[in-house]
mmCIF file with all atom_site columns, C-alpha atoms in Angstrom:
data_model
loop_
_atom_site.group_PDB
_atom_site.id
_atom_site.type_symbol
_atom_site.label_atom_id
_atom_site.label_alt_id
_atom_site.label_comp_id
_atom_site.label_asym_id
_atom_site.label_entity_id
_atom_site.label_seq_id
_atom_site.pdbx_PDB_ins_code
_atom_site.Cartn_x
_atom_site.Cartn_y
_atom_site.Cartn_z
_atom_site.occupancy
_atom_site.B_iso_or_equiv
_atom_site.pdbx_formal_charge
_atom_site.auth_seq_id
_atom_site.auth_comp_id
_atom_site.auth_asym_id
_atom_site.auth_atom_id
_atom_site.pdbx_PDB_model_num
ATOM 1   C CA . UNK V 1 1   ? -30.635 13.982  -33.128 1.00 0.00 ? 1   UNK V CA 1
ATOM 2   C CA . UNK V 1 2   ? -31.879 10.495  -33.864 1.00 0.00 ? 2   UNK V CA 1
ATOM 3   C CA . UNK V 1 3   ? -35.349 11.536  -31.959 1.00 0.00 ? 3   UNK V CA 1
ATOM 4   C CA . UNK V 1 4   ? -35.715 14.554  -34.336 1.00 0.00 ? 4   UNK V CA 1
ATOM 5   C CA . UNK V 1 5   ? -34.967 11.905  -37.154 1.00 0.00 ? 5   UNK V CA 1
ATOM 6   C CA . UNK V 1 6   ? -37.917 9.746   -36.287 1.00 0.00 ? 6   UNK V CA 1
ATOM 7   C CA . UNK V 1 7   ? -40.417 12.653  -35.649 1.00 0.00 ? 7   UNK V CA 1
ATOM 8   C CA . UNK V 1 8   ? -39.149 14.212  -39.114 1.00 0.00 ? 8   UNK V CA 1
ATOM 9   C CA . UNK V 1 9   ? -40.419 10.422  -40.694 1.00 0.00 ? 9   UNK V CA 1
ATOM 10  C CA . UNK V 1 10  ? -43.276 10.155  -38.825 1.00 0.00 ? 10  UNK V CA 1
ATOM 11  C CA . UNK V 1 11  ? -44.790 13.930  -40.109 1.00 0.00 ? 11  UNK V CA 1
ATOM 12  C CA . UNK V 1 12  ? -43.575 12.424  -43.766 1.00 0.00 ? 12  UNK V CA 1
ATOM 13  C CA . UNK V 1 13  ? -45.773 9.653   -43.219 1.00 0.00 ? 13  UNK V CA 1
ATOM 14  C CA . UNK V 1 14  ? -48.813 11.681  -41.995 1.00 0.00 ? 14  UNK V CA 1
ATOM 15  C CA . UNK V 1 15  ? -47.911 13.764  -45.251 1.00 0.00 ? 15  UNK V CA 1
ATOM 16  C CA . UNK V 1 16  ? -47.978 11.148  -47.602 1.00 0.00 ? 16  UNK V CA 1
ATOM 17  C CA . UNK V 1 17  ? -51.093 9.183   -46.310 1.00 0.00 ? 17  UNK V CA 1
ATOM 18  C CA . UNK V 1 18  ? -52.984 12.668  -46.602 1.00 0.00 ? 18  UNK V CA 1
ATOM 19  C CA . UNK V 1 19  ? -52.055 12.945  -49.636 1.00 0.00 ? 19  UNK V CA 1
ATOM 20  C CA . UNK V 1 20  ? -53.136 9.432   -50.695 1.00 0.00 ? 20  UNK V CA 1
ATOM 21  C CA . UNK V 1 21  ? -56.399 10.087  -48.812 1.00 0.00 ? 21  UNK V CA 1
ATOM 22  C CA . UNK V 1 22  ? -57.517 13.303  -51.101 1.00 0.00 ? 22  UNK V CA 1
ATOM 23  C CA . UNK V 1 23  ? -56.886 11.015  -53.991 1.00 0.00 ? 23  UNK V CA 1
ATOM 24  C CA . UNK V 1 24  ? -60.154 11.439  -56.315 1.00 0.00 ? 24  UNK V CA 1
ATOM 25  C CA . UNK V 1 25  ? -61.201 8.261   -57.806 1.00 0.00 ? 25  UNK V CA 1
ATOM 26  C CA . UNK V 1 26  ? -62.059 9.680   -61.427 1.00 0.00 ? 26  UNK V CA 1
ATOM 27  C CA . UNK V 1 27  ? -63.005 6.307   -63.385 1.00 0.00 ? 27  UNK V CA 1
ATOM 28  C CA . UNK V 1 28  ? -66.635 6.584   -63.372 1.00 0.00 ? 28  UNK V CA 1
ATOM 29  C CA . UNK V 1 29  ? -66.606 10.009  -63.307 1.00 0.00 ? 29  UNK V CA 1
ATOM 30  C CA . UNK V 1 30  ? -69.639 11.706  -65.975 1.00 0.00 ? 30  UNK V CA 1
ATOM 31  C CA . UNK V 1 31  ? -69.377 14.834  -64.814 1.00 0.00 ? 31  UNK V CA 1
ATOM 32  C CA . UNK V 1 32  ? -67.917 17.170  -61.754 1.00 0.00 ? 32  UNK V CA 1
ATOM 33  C CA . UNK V 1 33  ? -70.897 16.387  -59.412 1.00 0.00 ? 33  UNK V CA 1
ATOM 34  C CA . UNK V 1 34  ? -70.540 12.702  -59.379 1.00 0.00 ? 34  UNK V CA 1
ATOM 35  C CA . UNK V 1 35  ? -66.781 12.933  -58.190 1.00 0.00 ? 35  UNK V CA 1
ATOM 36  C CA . UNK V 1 36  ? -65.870 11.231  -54.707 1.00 0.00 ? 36  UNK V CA 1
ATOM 37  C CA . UNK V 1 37  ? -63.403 11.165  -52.688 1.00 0.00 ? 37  UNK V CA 1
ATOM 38  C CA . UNK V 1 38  ? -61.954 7.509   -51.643 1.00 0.00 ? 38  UNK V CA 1
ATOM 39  C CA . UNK V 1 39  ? -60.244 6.608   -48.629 1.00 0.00 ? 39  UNK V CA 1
ATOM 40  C CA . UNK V 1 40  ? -56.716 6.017   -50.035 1.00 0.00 ? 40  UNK V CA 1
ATOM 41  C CA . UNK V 1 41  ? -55.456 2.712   -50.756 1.00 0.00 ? 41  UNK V CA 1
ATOM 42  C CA . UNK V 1 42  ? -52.408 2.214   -48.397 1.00 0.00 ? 42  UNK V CA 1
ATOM 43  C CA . UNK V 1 43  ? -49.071 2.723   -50.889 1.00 0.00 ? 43  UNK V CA 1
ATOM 44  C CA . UNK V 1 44  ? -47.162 -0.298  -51.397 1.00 0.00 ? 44  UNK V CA 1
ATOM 45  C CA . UNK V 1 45  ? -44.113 1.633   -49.531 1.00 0.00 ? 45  UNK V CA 1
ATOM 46  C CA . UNK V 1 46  ? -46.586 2.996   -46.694 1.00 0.00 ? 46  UNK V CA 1
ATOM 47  C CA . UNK V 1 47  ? -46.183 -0.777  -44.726 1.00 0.00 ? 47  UNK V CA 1
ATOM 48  C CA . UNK V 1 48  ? -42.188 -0.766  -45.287 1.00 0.00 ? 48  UNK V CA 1
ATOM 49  C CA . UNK V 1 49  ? -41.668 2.762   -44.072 1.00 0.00 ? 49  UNK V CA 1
ATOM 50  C CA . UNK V 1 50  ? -44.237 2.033   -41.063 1.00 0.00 ? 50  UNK V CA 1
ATOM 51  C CA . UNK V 1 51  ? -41.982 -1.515  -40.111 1.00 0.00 ? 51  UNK V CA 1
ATOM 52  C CA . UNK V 1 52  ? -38.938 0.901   -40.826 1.00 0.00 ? 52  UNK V CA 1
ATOM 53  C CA . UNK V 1 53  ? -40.112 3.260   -38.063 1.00 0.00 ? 53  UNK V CA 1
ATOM 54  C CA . UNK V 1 54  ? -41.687 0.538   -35.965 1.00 0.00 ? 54  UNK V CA 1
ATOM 55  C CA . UNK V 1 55  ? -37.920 -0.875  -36.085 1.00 0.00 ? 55  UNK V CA 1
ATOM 56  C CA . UNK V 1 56  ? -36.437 2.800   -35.589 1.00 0.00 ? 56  UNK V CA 1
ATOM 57  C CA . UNK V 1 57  ? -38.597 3.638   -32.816 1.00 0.00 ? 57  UNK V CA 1
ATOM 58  C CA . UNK V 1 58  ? -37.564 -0.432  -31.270 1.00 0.00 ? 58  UNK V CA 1
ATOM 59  C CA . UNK V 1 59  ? -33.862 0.599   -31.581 1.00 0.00 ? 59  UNK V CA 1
ATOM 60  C CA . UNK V 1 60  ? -33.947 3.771   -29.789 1.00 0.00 ? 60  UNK V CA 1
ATOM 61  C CA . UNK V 1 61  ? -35.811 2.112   -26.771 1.00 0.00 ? 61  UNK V CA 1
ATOM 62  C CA . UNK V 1 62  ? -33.057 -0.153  -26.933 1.00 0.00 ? 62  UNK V CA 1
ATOM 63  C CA . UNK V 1 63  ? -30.695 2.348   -27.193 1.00 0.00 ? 63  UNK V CA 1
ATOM 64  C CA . UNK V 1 64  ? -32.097 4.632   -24.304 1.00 0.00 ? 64  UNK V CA 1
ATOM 65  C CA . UNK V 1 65  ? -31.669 1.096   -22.286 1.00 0.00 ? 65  UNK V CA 1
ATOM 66  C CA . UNK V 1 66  ? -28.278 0.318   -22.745 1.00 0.00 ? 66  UNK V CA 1
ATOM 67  C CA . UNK V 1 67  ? -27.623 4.534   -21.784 1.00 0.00 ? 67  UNK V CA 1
ATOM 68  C CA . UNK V 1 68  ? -29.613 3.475   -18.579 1.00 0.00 ? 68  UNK V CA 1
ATOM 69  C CA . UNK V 1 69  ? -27.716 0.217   -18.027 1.00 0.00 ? 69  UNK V CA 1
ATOM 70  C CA . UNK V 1 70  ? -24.130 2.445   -19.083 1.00 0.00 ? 70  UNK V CA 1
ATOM 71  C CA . UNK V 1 71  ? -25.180 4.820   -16.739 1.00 0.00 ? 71  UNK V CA 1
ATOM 72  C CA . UNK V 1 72  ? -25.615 2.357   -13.813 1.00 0.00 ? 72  UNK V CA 1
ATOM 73  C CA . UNK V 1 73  ? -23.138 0.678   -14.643 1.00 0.00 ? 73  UNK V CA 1
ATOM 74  C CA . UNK V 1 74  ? -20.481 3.554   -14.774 1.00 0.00 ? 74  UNK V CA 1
ATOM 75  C CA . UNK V 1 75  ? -22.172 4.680   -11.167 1.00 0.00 ? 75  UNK V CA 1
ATOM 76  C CA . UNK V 1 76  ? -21.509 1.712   -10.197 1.00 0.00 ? 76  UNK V CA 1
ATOM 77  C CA . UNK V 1 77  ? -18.124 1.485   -11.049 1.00 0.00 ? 77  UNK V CA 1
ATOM 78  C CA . UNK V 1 78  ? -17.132 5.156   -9.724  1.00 0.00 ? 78  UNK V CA 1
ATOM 79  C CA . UNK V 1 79  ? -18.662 3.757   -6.496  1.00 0.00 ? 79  UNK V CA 1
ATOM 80  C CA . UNK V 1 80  ? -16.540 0.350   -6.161  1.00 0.00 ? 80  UNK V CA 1
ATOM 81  C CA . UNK V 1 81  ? -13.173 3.180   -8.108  1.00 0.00 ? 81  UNK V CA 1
ATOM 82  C CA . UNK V 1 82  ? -13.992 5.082   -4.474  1.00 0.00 ? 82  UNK V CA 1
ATOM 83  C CA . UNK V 1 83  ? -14.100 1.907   -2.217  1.00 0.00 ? 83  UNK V CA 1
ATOM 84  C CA . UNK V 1 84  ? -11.068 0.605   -3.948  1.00 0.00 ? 84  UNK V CA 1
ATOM 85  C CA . UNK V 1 85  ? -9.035  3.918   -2.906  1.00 0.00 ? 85  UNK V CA 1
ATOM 86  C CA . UNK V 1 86  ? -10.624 3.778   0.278   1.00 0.00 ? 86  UNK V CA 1
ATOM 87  C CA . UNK V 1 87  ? -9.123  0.161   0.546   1.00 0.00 ? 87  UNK V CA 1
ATOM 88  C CA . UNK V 1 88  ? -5.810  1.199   -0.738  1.00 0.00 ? 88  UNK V CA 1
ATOM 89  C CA . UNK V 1 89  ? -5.521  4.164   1.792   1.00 0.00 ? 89  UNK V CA 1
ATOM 90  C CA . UNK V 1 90  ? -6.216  1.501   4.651   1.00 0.00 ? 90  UNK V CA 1
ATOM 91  C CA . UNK V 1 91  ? -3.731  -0.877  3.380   1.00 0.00 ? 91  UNK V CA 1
ATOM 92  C CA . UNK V 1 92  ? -0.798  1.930   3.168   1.00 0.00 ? 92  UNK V CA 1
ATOM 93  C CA . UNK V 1 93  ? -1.906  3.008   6.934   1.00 0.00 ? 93  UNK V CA 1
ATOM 94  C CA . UNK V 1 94  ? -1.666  -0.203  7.492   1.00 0.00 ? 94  UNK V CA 1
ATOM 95  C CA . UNK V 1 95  ? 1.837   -0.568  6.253   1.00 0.00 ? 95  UNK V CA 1
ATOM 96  C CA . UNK V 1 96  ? 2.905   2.516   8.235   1.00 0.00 ? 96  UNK V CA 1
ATOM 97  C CA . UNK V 1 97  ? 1.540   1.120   11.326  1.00 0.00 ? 97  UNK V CA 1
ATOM 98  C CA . UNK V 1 98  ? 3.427   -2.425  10.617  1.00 0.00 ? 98  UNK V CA 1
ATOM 99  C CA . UNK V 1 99  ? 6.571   -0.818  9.834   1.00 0.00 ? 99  UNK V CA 1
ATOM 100 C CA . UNK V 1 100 ? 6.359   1.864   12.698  1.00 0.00 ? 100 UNK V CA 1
ATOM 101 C CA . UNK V 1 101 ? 6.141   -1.339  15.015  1.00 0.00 ? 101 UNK V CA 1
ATOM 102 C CA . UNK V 1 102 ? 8.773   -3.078  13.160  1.00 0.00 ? 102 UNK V CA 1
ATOM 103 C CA . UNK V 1 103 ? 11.061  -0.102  13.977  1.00 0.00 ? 103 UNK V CA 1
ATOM 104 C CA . UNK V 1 104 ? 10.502  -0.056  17.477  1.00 0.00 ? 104 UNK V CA 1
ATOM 105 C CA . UNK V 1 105 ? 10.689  -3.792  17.778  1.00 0.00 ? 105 UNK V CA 1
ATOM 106 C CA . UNK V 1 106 ? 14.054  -3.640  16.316  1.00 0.00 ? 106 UNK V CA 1
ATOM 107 C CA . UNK V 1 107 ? 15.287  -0.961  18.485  1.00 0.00 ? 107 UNK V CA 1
ATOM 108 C CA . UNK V 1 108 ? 14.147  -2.625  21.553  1.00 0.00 ? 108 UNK V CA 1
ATOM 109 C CA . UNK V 1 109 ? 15.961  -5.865  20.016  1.00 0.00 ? 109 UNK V CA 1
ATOM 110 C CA . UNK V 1 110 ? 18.946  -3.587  19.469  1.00 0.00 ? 110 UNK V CA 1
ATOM 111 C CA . UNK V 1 111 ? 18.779  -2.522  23.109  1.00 0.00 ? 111 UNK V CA 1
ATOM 112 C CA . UNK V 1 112 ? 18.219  -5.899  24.232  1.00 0.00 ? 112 UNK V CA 1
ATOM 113 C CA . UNK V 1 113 ? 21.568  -7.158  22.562  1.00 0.00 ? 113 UNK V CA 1
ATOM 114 C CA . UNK V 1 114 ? 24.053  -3.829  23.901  1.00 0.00 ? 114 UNK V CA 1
ATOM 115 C CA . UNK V 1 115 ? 22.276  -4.980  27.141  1.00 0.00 ? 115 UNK V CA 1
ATOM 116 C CA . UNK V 1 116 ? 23.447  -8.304  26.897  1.00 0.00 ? 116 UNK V CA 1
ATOM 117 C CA . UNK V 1 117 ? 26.834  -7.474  25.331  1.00 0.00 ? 117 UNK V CA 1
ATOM 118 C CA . UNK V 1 118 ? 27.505  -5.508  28.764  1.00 0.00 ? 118 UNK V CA 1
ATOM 119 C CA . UNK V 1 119 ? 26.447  -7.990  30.705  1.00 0.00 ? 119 UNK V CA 1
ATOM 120 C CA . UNK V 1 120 ? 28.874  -10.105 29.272  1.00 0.00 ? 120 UNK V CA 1
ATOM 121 C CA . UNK V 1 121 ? 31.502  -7.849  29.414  1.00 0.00 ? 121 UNK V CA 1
ATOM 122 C CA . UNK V 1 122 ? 30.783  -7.280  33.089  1.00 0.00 ? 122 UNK V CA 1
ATOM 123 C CA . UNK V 1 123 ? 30.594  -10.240 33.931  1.00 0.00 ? 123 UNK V CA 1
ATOM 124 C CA . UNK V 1 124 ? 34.335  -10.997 31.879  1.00 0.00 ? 124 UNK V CA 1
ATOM 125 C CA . UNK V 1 125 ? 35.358  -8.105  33.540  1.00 0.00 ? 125 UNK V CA 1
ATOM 126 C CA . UNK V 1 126 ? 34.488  -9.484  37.251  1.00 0.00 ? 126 UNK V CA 1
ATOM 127 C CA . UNK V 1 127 ? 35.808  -12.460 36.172  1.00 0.00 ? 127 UNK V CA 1
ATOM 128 C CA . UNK V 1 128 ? 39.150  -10.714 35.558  1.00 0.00 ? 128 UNK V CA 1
ATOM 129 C CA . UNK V 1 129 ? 39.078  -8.743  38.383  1.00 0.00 ? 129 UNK V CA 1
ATOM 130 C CA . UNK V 1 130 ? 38.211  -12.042 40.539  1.00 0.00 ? 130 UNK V CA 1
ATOM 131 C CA . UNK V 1 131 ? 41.573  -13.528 38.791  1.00 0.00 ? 131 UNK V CA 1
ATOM 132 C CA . UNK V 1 132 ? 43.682  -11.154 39.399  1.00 0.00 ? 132 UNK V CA 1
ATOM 133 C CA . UNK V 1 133 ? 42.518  -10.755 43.194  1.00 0.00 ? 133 UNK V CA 1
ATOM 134 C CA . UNK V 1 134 ? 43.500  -14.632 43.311  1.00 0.00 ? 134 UNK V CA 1
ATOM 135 C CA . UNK V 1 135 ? 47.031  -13.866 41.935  1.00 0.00 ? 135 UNK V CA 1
ATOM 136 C CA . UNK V 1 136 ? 47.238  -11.077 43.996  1.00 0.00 ? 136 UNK V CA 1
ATOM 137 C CA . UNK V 1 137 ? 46.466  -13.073 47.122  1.00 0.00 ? 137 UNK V CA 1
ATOM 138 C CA . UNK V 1 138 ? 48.796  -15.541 46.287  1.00 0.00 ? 138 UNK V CA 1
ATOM 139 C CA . UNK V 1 139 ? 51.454  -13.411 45.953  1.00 0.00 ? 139 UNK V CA 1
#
């Protein structure tokens, strides 16, 4: 849109300075074999409307730029958006893994303490038994 804009300006520039150029200059003019044709005299407006499109044609480059640098730079991001997942799926595997070994550790722990609990009790047990084996003999 803004491309066709410029081109549209540009043809009404080449319009206007051909017509300028067929200009006749008709102040000396004694009869129809003596007119000339002049190379036209730039119009006043003719040096605004070329900075205006000099300035135009400036922004667009700078335009198409920044859609270059927006382009990288949204690549860019959709690249570090699929690292970052990447990353996140590692860290929840990772957490699976921890807790998975957190589970087992505390079932071994778990184990580890009935262990001990009959131990103990065996060994009140034989204690008990060893008492009452003394009374017994005693007796």
């Amino acid at each position: 849109m803004r491309r066709q804009q410029l081109l549209d300006r540009v043809k009404f520039r080449n319009r206007v300075e051909g017509r300028l150029g067929d200009l006749v200059d008709a102040s000396h003019v004694t009869d129809a074999r003596s007119l000339t044709v002049l190379p036209a005299a730039p119009h006043p407006g003719t040096e605004v409307v070329e900075q205006l499109l000099s300035r135009a044609a400036q922004a667009q480059e700078e335009l198409e730029r920044a859609e270059c640098e927006w382009l990288s730079s949204s690549r860019n991001l959709q690249s570090a958006d699929g690292e970052l997942s990447e990353l996140e799926q590692q860290v929840r595997d990772q957490i699976e893994a921890n807790s998975a070994q957190l589970a087992a550790k505390e079932q071994i722990q778990s184990q580890i303490l009935q262990m001990e609990q009959m131990i103990l009790a065996a060994k009140k047990k034989e204690t008990l038994v060893a008492m009452d084996f003394e009374e017994w003999v005693v007796m």
